[in-house]
Tab-separated table of N, CA and C in Angstrom:
chain	number	residue	atom	x	y	z
A	1	MET	N	0.739	-1.102	0.249
A	1	MET	CA	-0.155	0.515	-0.194
A	1	MET	C	0.770	1.264	0.134
A	2	LYS	N	1.631	1.281	1.200
A	2	LYS	CA	2.194	2.266	0.773
A	2	LYS	C	3.850	2.392	-0.250
A	3	ASN	N	3.897	1.678	-0.866
A	3	ASN	CA	4.977	1.627	-2.286
A	3	ASN	C	3.862	2.077	-3.785
A	4	ARG	N	2.501	1.464	-3.059
A	4	ARG	CA	1.174	2.265	-4.356
A	4	ARG	C	1.499	3.987	-3.700
A	5	LEU	N	0.946	4.094	-2.798
A	5	LEU	CA	0.617	5.483	-2.466
A	5	LEU	C	2.360	6.652	-2.923
A	6	CYS	N	3.140	5.839	-2.801
A	6	CYS	CA	4.479	6.267	-3.155
A	6	CYS	C	4.300	6.605	-4.799
A	7	THR	N	4.334	5.508	-5.684
A	7	THR	CA	4.307	5.525	-6.850
A	7	THR	C	3.096	6.707	-7.547
A	8	LEU	N	2.156	6.662	-6.687
A	8	LEU	CA	0.905	7.639	-7.072
A	8	LEU	C	1.713	9.329	-6.665
A	9	PHE	N	2.567	9.737	-6.009
A	9	PHE	CA	2.310	10.479	-5.983
A	9	PHE	C	3.734	11.181	-6.665
A	10	ALA	N	4.295	10.021	-7.153
A	10	ALA	CA	5.558	10.142	-8.118
A	10	ALA	C	5.227	10.561	-9.635
A	11	LEU	N	3.944	9.788	-9.969
A	11	LEU	CA	3.319	10.212	-11.122
A	11	LEU	C	2.863	11.802	-11.573
A	12	PHE	N	2.029	12.091	-10.060
A	12	PHE	CA	1.514	13.237	-10.358
A	12	PHE	C	2.395	14.323	-10.480
A	13	PHE	N	3.477	13.970	-9.697
A	13	PHE	CA	4.289	15.177	-9.944
A	13	PHE	C	5.081	14.915	-10.940
A	14	PHE	N	5.360	14.445	-11.896
A	14	PHE	CA	5.832	13.708	-12.553
A	14	PHE	C	4.840	14.475	-13.610
A	15	LEU	N	3.950	14.261	-13.745
A	15	LEU	CA	2.925	14.475	-14.418
A	15	LEU	C	2.882	16.287	-14.644
A	16	LEU	N	2.755	16.459	-13.729
A	16	LEU	CA	2.573	18.155	-12.902
A	16	LEU	C	3.955	18.925	-13.433
A	17	TYR	N	4.568	18.741	-13.414
A	17	TYR	CA	6.631	18.856	-14.185
A	17	TYR	C	6.018	18.859	-15.295
A	18	PHE	N	5.775	17.981	-16.486
A	18	PHE	CA	5.681	18.049	-17.599
A	18	PHE	C	4.470	18.759	-17.819
A	19	CYS	N	3.723	18.715	-17.491
A	19	CYS	CA	2.308	19.731	-17.934
A	19	CYS	C	2.672	21.339	-17.900
A	20	GLY	N	3.306	21.467	-16.229
A	20	GLY	CA	3.364	22.635	-16.057
A	20	GLY	C	4.849	23.495	-17.016
A	21	LYS	N	5.633	22.317	-17.566
A	21	LYS	CA	6.698	23.044	-18.532
A	21	LYS	C	5.971	23.082	-19.852
A	22	ASN	N	5.208	22.500	-20.699
A	22	ASN	CA	4.249	22.319	-22.006
A	22	ASN	C	3.859	23.677	-21.687
A	23	SER	N	2.834	24.052	-20.568
A	23	SER	CA	1.973	24.910	-20.708
A	23	SER	C	3.399	26.724	-20.874
A	24	VAL	N	4.126	26.661	-20.077
A	24	VAL	CA	5.081	27.883	-20.260
A	24	VAL	C	5.435	27.606	-21.220
A	25	ALA	N	5.851	26.860	-22.155
A	25	ALA	CA	6.436	26.954	-23.577
A	25	ALA	C	5.773	26.996	-24.426
A	26	GLN	N	4.918	27.132	-24.338
A	26	GLN	CA	3.341	27.186	-25.218
A	26	GLN	C	2.815	28.859	-25.558
A	27	SER	N	3.301	29.693	-23.782
A	27	SER	CA	2.742	30.910	-23.552
A	27	SER	C	4.123	31.717	-24.204
A	28	LYS	N	4.746	31.449	-24.825
A	28	LYS	CA	5.598	32.452	-25.155
A	28	LYS	C	5.089	32.740	-26.709
A	29	GLU	N	4.354	33.358	-26.721
A	29	GLU	CA	3.868	33.785	-28.308
A	29	GLU	C	4.784	34.651	-28.864
A	30	ILE	N	4.357	35.001	-30.200
A	30	ILE	CA	5.937	35.897	-30.798
A	30	ILE	C	4.773	36.933	-30.939
A	31	PRO	N	5.758	38.040	-29.979
A	31	PRO	CA	5.271	39.518	-29.893
A	31	PRO	C	4.369	40.086	-31.297
A	32	THR	N	3.349	40.863	-31.279
A	32	THR	CA	2.704	40.834	-32.393
A	32	THR	C	2.038	42.530	-32.423
A	33	LEU	N	2.392	43.582	-33.376
A	33	LEU	CA	1.702	44.603	-33.464
A	33	LEU	C	0.040	44.872	-34.326
A	34	SER	N	-1.040	45.128	-33.597
A	34	SER	CA	-2.310	45.121	-34.058
A	34	SER	C	-3.034	45.796	-34.661
A	35	PHE	N	-3.654	46.323	-35.778
A	35	PHE	CA	-3.971	47.342	-36.172
A	35	PHE	C	-5.421	46.997	-36.079
A	36	SER	N	-6.371	47.315	-34.901
A	36	SER	CA	-7.445	47.245	-35.722
A	36	SER	C	-8.468	48.393	-34.911
A	37	GLY	N	-9.824	47.990	-35.336
A	37	GLY	CA	-10.639	49.278	-35.135
A	37	GLY	C	-11.118	49.355	-36.495
A	38	GLU	N	-11.623	50.796	-36.886
A	38	GLU	CA	-12.441	50.629	-38.169
A	38	GLU	C	-11.034	50.967	-39.582
A	39	TRP	N	-9.937	50.743	-39.767
A	39	TRP	CA	-8.891	50.495	-40.673
A	39	TRP	C	-10.467	49.751	-41.826
A	40	PRO	N	-10.136	50.413	-42.997
A	40	PRO	CA	-10.228	49.990	-44.338
A	40	PRO	C	-9.878	48.584	-44.554
A	41	ASP	N	-8.314	47.973	-44.024
A	41	ASP	CA	-8.036	46.766	-43.642
A	41	ASP	C	-7.396	46.528	-42.542
A	42	PRO	N	-7.728	45.871	-41.498
A	42	PRO	CA	-6.913	45.372	-40.304
A	42	PRO	C	-6.097	44.512	-40.671
A	43	PHE	N	-4.903	44.356	-39.702
A	43	PHE	CA	-3.981	43.114	-40.024
A	43	PHE	C	-3.295	43.486	-38.547
A	44	ALA	N	-2.454	42.793	-38.353
A	44	ALA	CA	-1.222	42.703	-37.316
A	44	ALA	C	-0.049	42.251	-38.285
A	45	LEU	N	1.245	42.622	-37.514
A	45	LEU	CA	2.673	42.046	-37.542
A	45	LEU	C	3.294	41.567	-36.743
A	46	ASN	N	4.297	40.958	-36.769
A	46	ASN	CA	5.437	40.640	-35.814
A	46	ASN	C	6.554	41.381	-36.244
A	47	LEU	N	7.509	40.994	-35.091
A	47	LEU	CA	8.651	41.497	-35.461
A	47	LEU	C	10.090	41.696	-36.626
A	48	ALA	N	9.839	40.614	-37.338
A	48	ALA	CA	10.277	40.025	-38.148
A	48	ALA	C	9.506	40.534	-39.542
A	49	GLU	N	8.243	40.714	-39.626
A	49	GLU	CA	7.670	41.122	-40.699
A	49	GLU	C	7.524	42.350	-40.890
A	50	LEU	N	8.101	43.951	-39.484
A	50	LEU	CA	8.544	44.768	-39.471
A	50	LEU	C	9.831	45.350	-39.699
A	51	LYS	N	10.703	44.208	-39.839
A	51	LYS	CA	11.992	44.344	-40.186
A	51	LYS	C	12.439	43.643	-41.811
A	52	ALA	N	11.172	43.145	-42.465
A	52	ALA	CA	11.110	43.067	-44.001
A	52	ALA	C	11.108	44.564	-44.608
A	53	MET	N	9.988	44.704	-44.172
A	53	MET	CA	9.478	46.109	-44.669
A	53	MET	C	10.840	47.439	-44.623
A	54	PRO	N	10.200	48.473	-45.724
A	54	PRO	CA	11.057	49.233	-46.178
A	54	PRO	C	12.035	49.930	-44.469
A	55	GLN	N	13.262	50.510	-44.050
A	55	GLN	CA	13.271	50.537	-43.036
A	55	GLN	C	13.878	52.135	-43.209
A	56	THR	N	13.609	52.681	-42.323
A	56	THR	CA	13.510	53.916	-41.836
A	56	THR	C	14.242	54.444	-40.442
A	57	GLU	N	15.290	55.163	-40.371
A	57	GLU	CA	16.281	55.611	-39.369
A	57	GLU	C	16.407	57.025	-38.905
A	58	VAL	N	15.830	57.466	-37.990
A	58	VAL	CA	15.196	58.541	-37.010
A	58	VAL	C	16.000	59.265	-36.105
A	59	LYS	N	16.530	60.545	-35.435
A	59	LYS	CA	17.832	60.492	-34.724
A	59	LYS	C	16.767	61.133	-33.275
A	60	GLY	N	16.516	61.041	-32.359
A	60	GLY	CA	16.045	61.866	-31.379
A	60	GLY	C	16.872	61.674	-29.783
A	61	ARG	N	16.204	62.817	-29.212
A	61	ARG	CA	16.905	62.635	-28.101
A	61	ARG	C	16.051	61.641	-26.872
A	62	ASP	N	16.424	61.024	-26.795
A	62	ASP	CA	15.999	59.619	-26.024
A	62	ASP	C	15.848	60.681	-23.907
A	63	ARG	N	15.089	59.946	-23.113
A	63	ARG	CA	14.902	60.141	-21.346
A	63	ARG	C	16.301	60.363	-21.336
A	64	ASP	N	17.448	59.714	-21.701
A	64	ASP	CA	18.651	59.850	-21.036
A	64	ASP	C	19.118	61.425	-21.452
A	65	GLY	N	18.883	62.405	-22.139
A	65	GLY	CA	18.930	63.422	-22.637
A	65	GLY	C	20.141	63.270	-24.105
A	66	GLU	N	20.704	61.857	-24.538
A	66	GLU	CA	21.473	61.772	-25.801
A	66	GLU	C	20.935	61.175	-26.919
A	67	MET	N	21.364	61.943	-27.826
A	67	MET	CA	21.271	61.523	-29.113
A	67	MET	C	21.110	60.963	-29.634
A	68	HIS	N	20.289	59.571	-30.311
A	68	HIS	CA	20.370	58.121	-30.429
A	68	HIS	C	19.588	58.018	-31.975
A	69	SER	N	20.026	57.177	-32.409
A	69	SER	CA	19.509	57.046	-34.073
A	69	SER	C	18.612	55.552	-33.852
A	70	PHE	N	17.237	55.725	-33.908
A	70	PHE	CA	16.261	54.495	-33.452
A	70	PHE	C	15.886	54.083	-35.159
A	71	GLN	N	16.212	52.771	-35.453
A	71	GLN	CA	15.757	52.041	-36.442
A	71	GLN	C	13.981	51.082	-36.566
A	72	GLY	N	13.275	51.531	-37.716
A	72	GLY	CA	12.446	51.079	-37.690
A	72	GLY	C	11.250	51.614	-39.043
A	73	VAL	N	10.523	51.299	-39.178
A	73	VAL	CA	9.035	51.601	-40.300
A	73	VAL	C	8.721	53.102	-39.598
A	74	LEU	N	8.616	54.120	-40.644
A	74	LEU	CA	7.419	55.029	-40.244
A	74	LEU	C	6.138	54.786	-39.907
A	75	LEU	N	5.430	55.175	-39.353
A	75	LEU	CA	4.306	54.675	-39.270
A	75	LEU	C	2.921	55.241	-40.043
A	76	ARG	N	3.523	56.492	-40.261
A	76	ARG	CA	2.435	56.648	-42.034
A	76	ARG	C	2.363	55.270	-43.189
A	77	ASP	N	3.679	54.758	-43.215
A	77	ASP	CA	3.885	53.666	-43.878
A	77	ASP	C	2.904	52.671	-43.715
A	78	LEU	N	2.788	52.167	-42.384
A	78	LEU	CA	1.810	51.012	-41.884
A	78	LEU	C	0.800	51.377	-41.955
A	79	LEU	N	0.110	52.739	-41.914
A	79	LEU	CA	-0.996	53.129	-42.244
A	79	LEU	C	-1.572	52.641	-43.800
A	80	LYS	N	-0.612	52.737	-44.104
A	80	LYS	CA	-0.227	53.196	-45.755
A	80	LYS	C	-1.427	51.301	-46.056
A	81	ARG	N	-0.212	50.650	-45.454
A	81	ARG	CA	-0.572	49.304	-45.967
A	81	ARG	C	-1.808	48.283	-45.503
A	82	ALA	N	-2.349	49.709	-44.148
A	82	ALA	CA	-4.328	49.425	-44.289
A	82	ALA	C	-5.037	50.113	-44.946
A	83	LYS	N	-5.220	50.701	-45.995
A	83	LYS	CA	-5.060	51.153	-46.699
A	83	LYS	C	-5.918	52.736	-46.522
A	84	MET	N	-5.336	53.169	-45.457
A	84	MET	CA	-5.591	54.561	-45.222
A	84	MET	C	-4.587	55.183	-46.276
A	85	GLU	N	-5.974	57.014	-46.374
A	85	GLU	CA	-5.400	57.496	-47.524
A	85	GLU	C	-5.115	59.233	-46.706
A	86	PHE	N	-3.760	59.137	-47.261
A	86	PHE	CA	-3.233	60.710	-46.992
A	86	PHE	C	-3.232	62.173	-47.973
A	87	GLY	N	-2.689	62.924	-47.297
A	87	GLY	CA	-2.983	63.771	-48.307
A	87	GLY	C	-4.329	64.553	-48.524
A	88	THR	N	-4.324	64.308	-50.164
A	88	THR	CA	-5.798	65.056	-50.246
A	88	THR	C	-7.241	64.077	-50.205
A	89	GLY	N	-6.803	63.006	-49.924
A	89	GLY	CA	-7.534	61.787	-49.636
A	89	GLY	C	-7.628	61.992	-47.918
A	90	LEU	N	-7.283	62.781	-47.484
A	90	LEU	CA	-7.316	62.828	-45.957
A	90	LEU	C	-8.138	64.284	-45.906
A	91	LYS	N	-9.608	63.720	-45.720
A	91	LYS	CA	-10.489	65.467	-45.714
A	91	LYS	C	-11.879	65.209	-44.936
A	92	GLY	N	-12.211	66.133	-44.795
A	92	GLY	CA	-13.975	66.110	-44.361
A	92	GLY	C	-13.450	64.831	-43.349
A	93	LYS	N	-14.761	64.576	-43.111
A	93	LYS	CA	-15.141	63.582	-41.775
A	93	LYS	C	-13.429	62.892	-41.410
A	94	SER	N	-12.936	62.323	-42.362
A	94	SER	CA	-11.460	61.426	-42.072
A	94	SER	C	-10.987	62.215	-41.763
A	95	GLN	N	-10.948	63.513	-41.217
A	95	GLN	CA	-9.955	64.448	-40.337
A	95	GLN	C	-10.111	64.284	-38.833
A	96	ALA	N	-11.427	63.754	-38.386
A	96	ALA	CA	-12.308	63.324	-37.629
A	96	ALA	C	-11.638	61.894	-37.180
A	97	GLN	N	-10.934	61.267	-37.717
A	97	GLN	CA	-9.995	60.022	-36.537
A	97	GLN	C	-9.159	60.228	-35.681
A	98	TYR	N	-8.625	59.451	-35.116
A	98	TYR	CA	-7.449	59.344	-34.536
A	98	TYR	C	-6.774	58.212	-33.746
A	99	LEU	N	-5.829	58.026	-33.462
A	99	LEU	CA	-4.751	56.582	-33.328
A	99	LEU	C	-4.697	56.423	-32.086
A	100	LEU	N	-5.556	55.494	-31.106
A	100	LEU	CA	-5.071	55.096	-29.860
A	100	LEU	C	-3.956	53.937	-29.853
A	101	ALA	N	-2.952	54.163	-29.436
A	101	ALA	CA	-1.559	53.500	-29.001
A	101	ALA	C	-2.104	52.846	-27.653
A	102	GLU	N	-2.070	51.481	-27.486
A	102	GLU	CA	-1.613	51.011	-25.984
A	102	GLU	C	-0.369	50.057	-26.175
A	103	ALA	N	0.183	50.260	-24.839
A	103	ALA	CA	1.248	49.251	-24.669
A	103	ALA	C	0.750	48.444	-23.813
A	104	ALA	N	1.844	46.974	-23.636
A	104	ALA	CA	1.341	46.182	-22.671
A	104	ALA	C	0.487	46.399	-21.524
A	105	ASP	N	1.353	47.163	-21.213
A	105	ASP	CA	1.453	47.641	-19.406
A	105	ASP	C	-0.267	48.374	-19.218
A	106	GLY	N	-1.036	48.987	-20.180
A	106	GLY	CA	-2.135	49.127	-20.452
A	106	GLY	C	-2.512	51.130	-20.895
A	107	TYR	N	-0.757	51.035	-20.925
A	107	TYR	CA	-0.803	52.775	-21.218
A	107	TYR	C	-0.768	53.070	-22.026
A	108	LYS	N	-1.967	54.230	-22.832
A	108	LYS	CA	-2.428	54.833	-24.100
A	108	LYS	C	-2.314	56.172	-24.407
A	109	VAL	N	-1.851	56.243	-25.293
A	109	VAL	CA	-2.024	57.538	-26.201
A	109	VAL	C	-2.882	57.665	-27.797
A	110	ILE	N	-2.700	58.915	-27.619
A	110	ILE	CA	-3.458	59.073	-29.092
A	110	ILE	C	-3.021	60.077	-29.771
A	111	PHE	N	-2.881	59.770	-31.058
A	111	PHE	CA	-2.138	60.682	-32.717
A	111	PHE	C	-3.618	60.963	-33.341
A	112	SER	N	-3.863	62.079	-33.798
A	112	SER	CA	-4.894	62.991	-34.449
A	112	SER	C	-3.917	61.913	-36.166
A	113	LEU	N	-4.604	61.488	-37.211
A	113	LEU	CA	-4.423	61.479	-38.548
A	113	LEU	C	-3.867	62.537	-39.194
A	114	PRO	N	-4.443	63.837	-39.146
A	114	PRO	CA	-3.402	64.813	-39.832
A	114	PRO	C	-2.243	64.866	-38.776
A	115	GLU	N	-1.670	64.766	-38.014
A	115	GLU	CA	-0.364	64.602	-37.202
A	115	GLU	C	0.516	64.056	-37.915
A	116	ILE	N	-0.301	62.778	-38.380
A	116	ILE	CA	0.670	61.804	-39.201
A	116	ILE	C	0.894	61.826	-40.427
A	117	ASP	N	0.136	62.605	-40.950
A	117	ASP	CA	-0.148	62.698	-42.595
A	117	ASP	C	1.619	64.246	-42.941
A	118	PRO	N	2.506	63.456	-43.759
A	118	PRO	CA	3.729	64.145	-44.454
A	118	PRO	C	2.971	65.768	-44.722
A	119	GLU	N	1.939	65.454	-45.583
A	119	GLU	CA	1.253	66.541	-46.116
A	119	GLU	C	0.543	67.858	-45.175
A	120	PHE	N	-0.036	66.914	-43.952
A	120	PHE	CA	-0.395	68.329	-42.969
A	120	PHE	C	0.682	69.004	-41.963
A	121	SER	N	1.520	67.743	-41.416
A	121	SER	CA	2.581	68.453	-40.155
A	121	SER	C	3.899	68.292	-40.779
A	122	GLY	N	4.286	67.409	-41.526
A	122	GLY	CA	5.312	66.992	-41.997
A	122	GLY	C	6.159	66.522	-40.676
A	123	LYS	N	5.369	65.862	-39.514
A	123	LYS	CA	6.118	64.696	-38.463
A	123	LYS	C	6.205	63.599	-38.398
A	124	GLU	N	7.724	62.855	-38.140
A	124	GLU	CA	8.123	62.215	-38.381
A	124	GLU	C	7.868	60.988	-36.909
A	125	ILE	N	6.809	59.760	-36.653
A	125	ILE	CA	6.275	59.215	-36.103
A	125	ILE	C	7.001	57.889	-36.753
A	126	LEU	N	7.955	56.897	-35.712
A	126	LEU	CA	8.332	56.075	-36.028
A	126	LEU	C	8.244	54.523	-34.820
A	127	VAL	N	7.399	53.331	-35.684
A	127	VAL	CA	7.197	52.748	-35.473
A	127	VAL	C	8.899	51.443	-34.900
A	128	ALA	N	9.788	51.754	-34.051
A	128	ALA	CA	10.728	51.918	-33.784
A	128	ALA	C	10.792	50.459	-33.407
A	129	HIS	N	11.978	49.383	-33.785
A	129	HIS	CA	12.514	48.329	-32.818
A	129	HIS	C	13.867	47.898	-32.425
A	130	SER	N	14.866	48.760	-32.907
A	130	SER	CA	15.903	49.039	-32.297
A	130	SER	C	16.201	50.513	-32.186
A	131	ARG	N	17.264	50.118	-31.206
A	131	ARG	CA	17.725	51.969	-30.960
A	131	ARG	C	19.736	51.645	-31.189
A	132	ASP	N	20.043	52.885	-31.983
A	132	ASP	CA	22.038	52.626	-32.063
A	132	ASP	C	22.075	51.219	-32.584
A	133	GLY	N	21.042	50.567	-33.391
A	133	GLY	CA	21.625	49.247	-34.315
A	133	GLY	C	21.107	48.114	-33.095
A	134	ILE	N	20.872	48.244	-32.062
A	134	ILE	CA	20.535	47.090	-31.106
A	134	ILE	C	18.946	47.072	-30.886
A	135	PRO	N	18.574	45.471	-30.845
A	135	PRO	CA	17.230	45.887	-30.179
A	135	PRO	C	17.433	45.836	-29.422
A	136	LEU	N	15.325	46.692	-29.097
A	136	LEU	CA	14.740	47.286	-27.944
A	136	LEU	C	15.042	46.287	-27.082
A	137	GLU	N	15.234	47.018	-25.641
A	137	GLU	CA	15.247	45.608	-24.619
A	137	GLU	C	13.794	45.079	-24.636
A	138	ASP	N	13.318	44.348	-23.236
A	138	ASP	CA	12.306	43.870	-22.783
A	138	ASP	C	12.032	45.313	-22.238
A	139	GLY	N	10.399	44.914	-22.201
A	139	GLY	CA	9.498	46.738	-21.511
A	139	GLY	C	9.823	47.451	-22.836
A	140	VAL	N	10.774	48.012	-23.107
A	140	VAL	CA	10.694	49.000	-23.588
A	140	VAL	C	9.988	48.554	-25.467
A	141	GLY	N	10.493	47.514	-26.157
A	141	GLY	CA	10.125	46.756	-27.478
A	141	GLY	C	9.226	45.502	-27.269
A	142	PRO	N	8.936	45.142	-27.959
A	142	PRO	CA	9.905	45.273	-29.506
A	142	PRO	C	9.100	46.306	-30.355
A	143	PHE	N	8.258	46.859	-30.008
A	143	PHE	CA	7.681	47.795	-30.737
A	143	PHE	C	7.413	48.716	-30.262
A	144	ARG	N	8.322	50.272	-30.350
A	144	ARG	CA	8.046	51.797	-29.841
A	144	ARG	C	7.976	53.086	-30.408
A	145	PHE	N	7.357	53.450	-30.145
A	145	PHE	CA	6.815	55.095	-30.949
A	145	PHE	C	7.479	55.889	-30.257
A	146	VAL	N	8.772	56.358	-31.792
A	146	VAL	CA	9.440	57.278	-31.358
A	146	VAL	C	8.969	58.519	-32.027
A	147	VAL	N	8.849	59.807	-31.351
A	147	VAL	CA	8.292	60.885	-31.654
A	147	VAL	C	9.532	62.040	-31.363
A	148	PRO	N	10.599	62.128	-32.551
A	148	PRO	CA	11.642	62.811	-32.414
A	148	PRO	C	11.241	64.841	-31.826
A	149	GLU	N	10.228	65.304	-33.111
A	149	GLU	CA	9.784	66.333	-32.767
A	149	GLU	C	9.326	66.968	-31.583
A	150	GLU	N	8.481	65.870	-30.858
A	150	GLU	CA	8.377	66.073	-29.406
A	150	GLU	C	9.419	66.772	-28.536
A	151	LYS	N	9.308	67.325	-27.611
A	151	LYS	CA	10.056	67.895	-26.424
A	151	LYS	C	10.086	67.046	-25.208
A	152	LEU	N	8.826	66.602	-24.944
A	152	LEU	CA	8.132	65.344	-23.849
A	152	LEU	C	8.312	63.852	-24.303
A	153	HIS	N	8.035	63.325	-23.270
A	153	HIS	CA	8.366	61.989	-24.074
A	153	HIS	C	7.360	60.908	-24.171
A	154	ALA	N	5.845	61.396	-23.841
A	154	ALA	CA	4.570	60.976	-23.303
A	154	ALA	C	4.590	60.214	-24.033
A	155	ARG	N	4.421	60.621	-24.966
A	155	ARG	CA	3.879	59.854	-26.645
A	155	ARG	C	4.884	58.975	-27.199
A	156	TRP	N	6.276	58.875	-26.900
A	156	TRP	CA	7.585	57.787	-26.905
A	156	TRP	C	7.043	56.546	-26.699
A	157	ILE	N	5.588	56.038	-26.798
A	157	ILE	CA	5.210	54.635	-25.586
A	157	ILE	C	6.364	53.483	-26.446
A	158	ARG	N	6.089	53.558	-25.315
A	158	ARG	CA	7.136	51.641	-25.186
A	158	ARG	C	6.421	50.273	-25.068
A	159	ASP	N	6.829	48.961	-25.741
A	159	ASP	CA	5.941	47.727	-25.371
A	159	ASP	C	4.781	48.402	-26.153
A	160	VAL	N	4.385	48.787	-27.393
A	160	VAL	CA	3.195	48.959	-28.058
A	160	VAL	C	2.763	47.384	-28.226
A	161	VAL	N	1.668	47.167	-28.092
A	161	VAL	CA	0.885	46.176	-28.907
A	161	VAL	C	-0.158	46.737	-29.659
A	162	SER	N	-0.905	47.280	-29.679
A	162	SER	CA	-2.088	47.562	-30.739
A	162	SER	C	-2.024	49.220	-31.034
A	163	VAL	N	-2.654	49.219	-32.062
A	163	VAL	CA	-3.028	50.621	-32.491
A	163	VAL	C	-4.542	50.456	-33.354
A	164	LYS	N	-5.300	51.237	-32.665
A	164	LYS	CA	-6.771	51.171	-32.613
A	164	LYS	C	-6.891	52.324	-33.764
A	165	LEU	N	-7.851	52.233	-34.632
A	165	LEU	CA	-8.169	53.145	-35.608
A	165	LEU	C	-9.595	53.732	-35.135
A	166	ILE	N	-10.250	55.407	-34.514
A	166	ILE	CA	-11.286	55.592	-33.745
A	166	ILE	C	-12.108	56.473	-35.104
A	167	LYS	N	-12.841	56.622	-34.924
A	167	LYS	CA	-13.606	57.996	-35.614
A	167	LYS	C	-14.123	58.160	-34.905
A	168	LEU	N	-14.456	59.215	-34.951
A	168	LEU	CA	-15.775	60.554	-34.665
A	168	LEU	C	-16.761	61.068	-35.343
A	169	ASP	N	-17.940	60.656	-34.869
A	169	ASP	CA	-19.478	60.945	-35.436
A	169	ASP	C	-19.834	62.755	-35.348
């Protein structure tokens, strides 16, 4: 009886160990950045897909006060992938739209579409994956918005997981 009980405990802990190991391995998902909401063509992309797109480098002063080079894809280029129109196509009700960007920790910022359009503002917003050629560290990346023209870093949102298009009526 004692041997049978020991065998059952051993089997229980053996199964618990391997089931737990599999659930940890399965929970390691590939991070993605989703574009949801009222897009003409919503999508999501992972880091490899972002790096496969035409890359841009911008320079900006990070929170440390030092000038750095950030590598990634311009936000407007990602929005064009979702079939957004800019320039003369961004008029009327289209100007009453905004992007709600959300980080993994729940932090949120907004951008109006006209401020992203180069014909309106000339502002460059980068969806960065690297700083000075080094991948962004955990808690900052894999996706980070860099807005070099802004003096405060409140919208340099880190660890971005989603971008939602919202239309005002």
